[in-house]
Short mmCIF file of C-alpha atoms in Angstrom, two decimals:
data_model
loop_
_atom_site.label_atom_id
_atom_site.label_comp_id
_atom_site.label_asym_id
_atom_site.label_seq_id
_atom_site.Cartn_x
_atom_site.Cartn_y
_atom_site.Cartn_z
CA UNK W 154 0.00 0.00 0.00
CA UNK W 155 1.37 3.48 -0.78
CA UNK W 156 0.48 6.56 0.94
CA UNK W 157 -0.19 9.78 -0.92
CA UNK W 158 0.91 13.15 1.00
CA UNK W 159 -0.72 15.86 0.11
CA UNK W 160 1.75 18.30 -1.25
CA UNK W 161 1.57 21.70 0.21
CA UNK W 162 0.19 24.56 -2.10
CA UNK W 163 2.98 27.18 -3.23
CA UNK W 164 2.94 30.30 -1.37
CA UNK W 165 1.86 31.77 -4.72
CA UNK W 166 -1.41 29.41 -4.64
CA UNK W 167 -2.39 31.17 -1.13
CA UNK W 168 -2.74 34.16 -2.60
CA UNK W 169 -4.38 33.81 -5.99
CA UNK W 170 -7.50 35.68 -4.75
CA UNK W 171 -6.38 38.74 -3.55
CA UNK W 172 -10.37 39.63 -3.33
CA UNK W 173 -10.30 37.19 -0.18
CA UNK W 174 -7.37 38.57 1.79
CA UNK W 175 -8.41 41.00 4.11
CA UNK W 176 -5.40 43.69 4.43
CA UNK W 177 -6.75 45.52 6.97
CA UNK W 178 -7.77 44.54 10.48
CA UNK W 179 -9.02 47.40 13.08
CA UNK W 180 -7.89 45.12 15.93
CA UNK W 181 -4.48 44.62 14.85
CA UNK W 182 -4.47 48.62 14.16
CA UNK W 183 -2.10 50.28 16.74
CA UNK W 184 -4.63 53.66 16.55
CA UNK W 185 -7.42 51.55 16.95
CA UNK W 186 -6.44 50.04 19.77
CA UNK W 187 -5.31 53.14 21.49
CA UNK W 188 -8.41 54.51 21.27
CA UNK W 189 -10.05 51.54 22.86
CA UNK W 190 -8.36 51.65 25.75
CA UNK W 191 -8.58 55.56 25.62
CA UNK W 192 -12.82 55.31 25.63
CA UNK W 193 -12.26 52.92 28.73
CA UNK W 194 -9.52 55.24 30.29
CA UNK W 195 -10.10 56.85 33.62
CA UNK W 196 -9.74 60.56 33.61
CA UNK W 197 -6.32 61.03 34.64
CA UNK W 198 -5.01 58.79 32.19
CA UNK W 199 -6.89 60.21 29.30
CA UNK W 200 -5.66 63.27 30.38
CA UNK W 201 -1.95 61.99 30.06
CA UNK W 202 -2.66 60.85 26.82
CA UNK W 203 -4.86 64.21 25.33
CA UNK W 204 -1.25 65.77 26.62
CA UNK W 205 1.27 62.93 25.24
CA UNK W 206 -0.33 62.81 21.65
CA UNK W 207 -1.94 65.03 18.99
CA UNK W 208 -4.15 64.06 15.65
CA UNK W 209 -1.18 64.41 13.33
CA UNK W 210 0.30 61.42 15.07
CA UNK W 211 -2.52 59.36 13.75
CA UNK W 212 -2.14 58.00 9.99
CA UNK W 213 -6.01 57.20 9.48
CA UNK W 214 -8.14 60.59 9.05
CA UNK W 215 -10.96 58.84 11.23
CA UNK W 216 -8.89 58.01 13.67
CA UNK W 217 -7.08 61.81 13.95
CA UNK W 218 -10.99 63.06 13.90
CA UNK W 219 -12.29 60.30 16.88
CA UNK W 220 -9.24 61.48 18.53
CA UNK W 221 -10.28 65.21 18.41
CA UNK W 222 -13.41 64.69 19.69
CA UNK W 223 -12.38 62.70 22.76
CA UNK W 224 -9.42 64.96 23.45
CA UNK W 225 -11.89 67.84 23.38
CA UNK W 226 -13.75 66.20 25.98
CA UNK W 227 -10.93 65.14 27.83
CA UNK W 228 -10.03 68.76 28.44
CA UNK W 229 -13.37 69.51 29.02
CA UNK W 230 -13.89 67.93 32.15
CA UNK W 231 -16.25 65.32 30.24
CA UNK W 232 -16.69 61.94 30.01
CA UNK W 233 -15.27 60.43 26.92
CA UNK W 234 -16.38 57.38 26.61
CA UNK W 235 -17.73 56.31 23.20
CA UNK W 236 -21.65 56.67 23.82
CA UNK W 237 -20.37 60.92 24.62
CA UNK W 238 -18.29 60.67 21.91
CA UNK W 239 -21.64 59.79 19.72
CA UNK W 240 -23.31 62.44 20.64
CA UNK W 241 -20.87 65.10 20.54
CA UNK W 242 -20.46 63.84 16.88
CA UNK W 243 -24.54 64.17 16.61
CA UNK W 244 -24.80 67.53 18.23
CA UNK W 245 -22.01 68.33 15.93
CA UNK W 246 -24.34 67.81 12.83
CA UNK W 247 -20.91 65.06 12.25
CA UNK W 248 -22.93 61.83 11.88
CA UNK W 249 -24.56 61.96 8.53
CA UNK W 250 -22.81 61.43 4.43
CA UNK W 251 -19.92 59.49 3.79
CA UNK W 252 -17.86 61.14 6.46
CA UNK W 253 -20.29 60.65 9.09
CA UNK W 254 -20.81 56.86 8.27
CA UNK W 255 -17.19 56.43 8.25
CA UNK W 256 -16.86 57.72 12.16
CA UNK W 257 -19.60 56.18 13.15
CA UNK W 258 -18.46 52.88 11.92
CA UNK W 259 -15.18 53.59 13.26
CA UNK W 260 -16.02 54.29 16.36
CA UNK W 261 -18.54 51.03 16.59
CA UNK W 262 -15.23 49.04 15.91
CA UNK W 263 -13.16 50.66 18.19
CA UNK W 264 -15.44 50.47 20.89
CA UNK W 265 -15.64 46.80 20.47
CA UNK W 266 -12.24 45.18 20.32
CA UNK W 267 -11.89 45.02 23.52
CA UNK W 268 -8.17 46.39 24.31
CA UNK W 269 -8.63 47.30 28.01
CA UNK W 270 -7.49 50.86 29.59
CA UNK W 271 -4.27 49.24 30.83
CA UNK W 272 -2.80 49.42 27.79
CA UNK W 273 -2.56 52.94 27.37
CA UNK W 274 1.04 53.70 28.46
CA UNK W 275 1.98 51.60 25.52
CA UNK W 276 -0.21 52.05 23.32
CA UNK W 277 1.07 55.57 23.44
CA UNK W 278 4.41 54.88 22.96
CA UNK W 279 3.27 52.45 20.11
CA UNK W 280 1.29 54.77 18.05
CA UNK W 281 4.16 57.39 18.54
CA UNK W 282 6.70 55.32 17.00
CA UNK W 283 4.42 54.66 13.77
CA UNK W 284 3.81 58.07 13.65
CA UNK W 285 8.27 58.89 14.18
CA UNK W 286 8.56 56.69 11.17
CA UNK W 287 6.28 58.05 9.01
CA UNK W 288 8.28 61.26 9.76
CA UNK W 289 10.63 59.88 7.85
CA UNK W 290 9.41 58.82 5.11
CA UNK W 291 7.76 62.76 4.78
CA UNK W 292 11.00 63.92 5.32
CA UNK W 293 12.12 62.47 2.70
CA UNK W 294 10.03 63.64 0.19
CA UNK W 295 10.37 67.19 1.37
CA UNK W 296 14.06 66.94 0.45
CA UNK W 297 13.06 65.14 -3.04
CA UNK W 298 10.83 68.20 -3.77
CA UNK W 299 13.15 70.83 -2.42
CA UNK W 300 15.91 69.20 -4.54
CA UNK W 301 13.87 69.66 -7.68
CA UNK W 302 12.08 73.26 -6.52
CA UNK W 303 14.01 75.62 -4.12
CA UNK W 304 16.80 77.83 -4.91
CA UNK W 305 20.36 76.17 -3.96
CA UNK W 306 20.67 79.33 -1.17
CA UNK W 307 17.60 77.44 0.68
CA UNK W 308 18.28 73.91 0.22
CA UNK W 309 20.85 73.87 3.30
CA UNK W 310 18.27 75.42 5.70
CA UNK W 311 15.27 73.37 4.66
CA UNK W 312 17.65 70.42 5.11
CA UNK W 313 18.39 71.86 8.84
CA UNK W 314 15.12 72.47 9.67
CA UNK W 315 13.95 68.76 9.01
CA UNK W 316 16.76 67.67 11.08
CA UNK W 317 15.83 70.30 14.25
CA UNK W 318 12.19 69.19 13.45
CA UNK W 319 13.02 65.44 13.45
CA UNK W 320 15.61 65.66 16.31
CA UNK W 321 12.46 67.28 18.52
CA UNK W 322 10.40 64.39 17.40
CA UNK W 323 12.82 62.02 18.55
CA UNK W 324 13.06 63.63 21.91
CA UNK W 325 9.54 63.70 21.94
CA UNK W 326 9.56 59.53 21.85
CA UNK W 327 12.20 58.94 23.91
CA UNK W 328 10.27 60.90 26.80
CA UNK W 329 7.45 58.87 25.82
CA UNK W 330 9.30 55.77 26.13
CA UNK W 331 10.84 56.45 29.56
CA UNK W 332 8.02 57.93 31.44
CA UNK W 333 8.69 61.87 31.11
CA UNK W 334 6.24 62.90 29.07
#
C-alpha cells in the first residue's frame, strides 16, 4: 500500500485571490487600539494621553478626527467614553454622508475590540513610534521636492530644519518611552 501526502500549495497558490485577503484589520491597528483603551480610560489617564499625543500622530483621518473629539472632551472635564463621543459627533451635525458613516463605523469598531485601559502607556508609545517613522518617510520627500524646486541658497536650511524638526520628534519619543512625558 502506498500513501499519498498531500503536497503543500505554493505560497503563490495562497494568494491567488487577492479579493479574499483582508489587508486591513481594526484590531491589529495600533490607533485603533489606542483609542479603545482611551474610551475605557479613567480621567487622569486620558488626560496623560490628550497631553502625550496630537491628531497628526494618527495616519487614518478617522482616527485623527475620533481622537479630536475625545481629546476635546478630555479637556473639558467630560466623560469620553464612546456613547459621549456619539453624541458630541450628533450635536455636531458630524454623523450623517460618507464622512459621518465612516466615524460612526469607526467608532462602533473601536469600541468593540476590547483592548482594556491598561494598555494605554503603551499604546502611546506604540502609536508614537508609527507616527516617528512616518516622519521619515515625509521627510524624505520634502528633500526630493526641495531638490527639484528651491533655490540652492535654501536647500541647506530646509535640510536643517527637518533635522531640528526630526531631532524634537525624537526627543519627543524617547520621553514617551521612559516615562517623562
Amino acid at each position: 500500500m502506498t500513501l499519498s501526502l498531500a503536497t503543500v500549495p505554493d505560497f503563490d497558490d495562497l494568494t491567488d485571490n487577492e479579493d479574499d485577503i483582508d489587508e486591513y484589520s481594526i484590531a491589529l491597528d495600533v490607533e485603533a487600539q489606542l483609542l479603545c483603551s482611551l474610551l475605557w480610560a479613567p480621567a487622569q489617564s486620558a488626560k496623560r494621553t490628550v497631553a502625550a499625543l496630537t491628531s497628526a500622530d494618527f495616519y487614518r483621518p478617522v482616527h485623527a478626527e475620533l481622537f479630536a473629539v475625545i481629546a476635546d472632551l478630555v479637556s473639558a472635564g467630560k466623560p469620553h467614553n464612546s456613547a459621549h463621543v456619539f453624541t458630541t459627533l450628533q450635536q455636531e451635525g458630524r454623523t450623517s454622508g460618507h464622512l459621518g458613516k465612516q466615524l460612526t463605523k469607526a467608532l462602533t469598531d473601536i469600541t468593540t475590540i476590547g483592548v482594556p485601559s491598561a494598555e494605554l502607556e503603551d499604546n502611546i508609545a506604540a502609536v508614537l513610534t508609527q507616527a516617528y517613522r512616518r516622519g521619515f518617510f515625509e521627510a524624505a520627500r520634502s528633500l526630493a521636492q526641495a531638490a527639484e524646486e528651491l533655490p540652492e541658497d535654501q536647500l541647506f536650511e530646509h535640510l536643517l530644519s527637518i533635522g531640528r524638526e526630526r531631532r524634537a520628534a525624537s526627543q519627543r519619543l524617547a520621553a514617551i518611552r521612559e516615562g517623562r512625558a
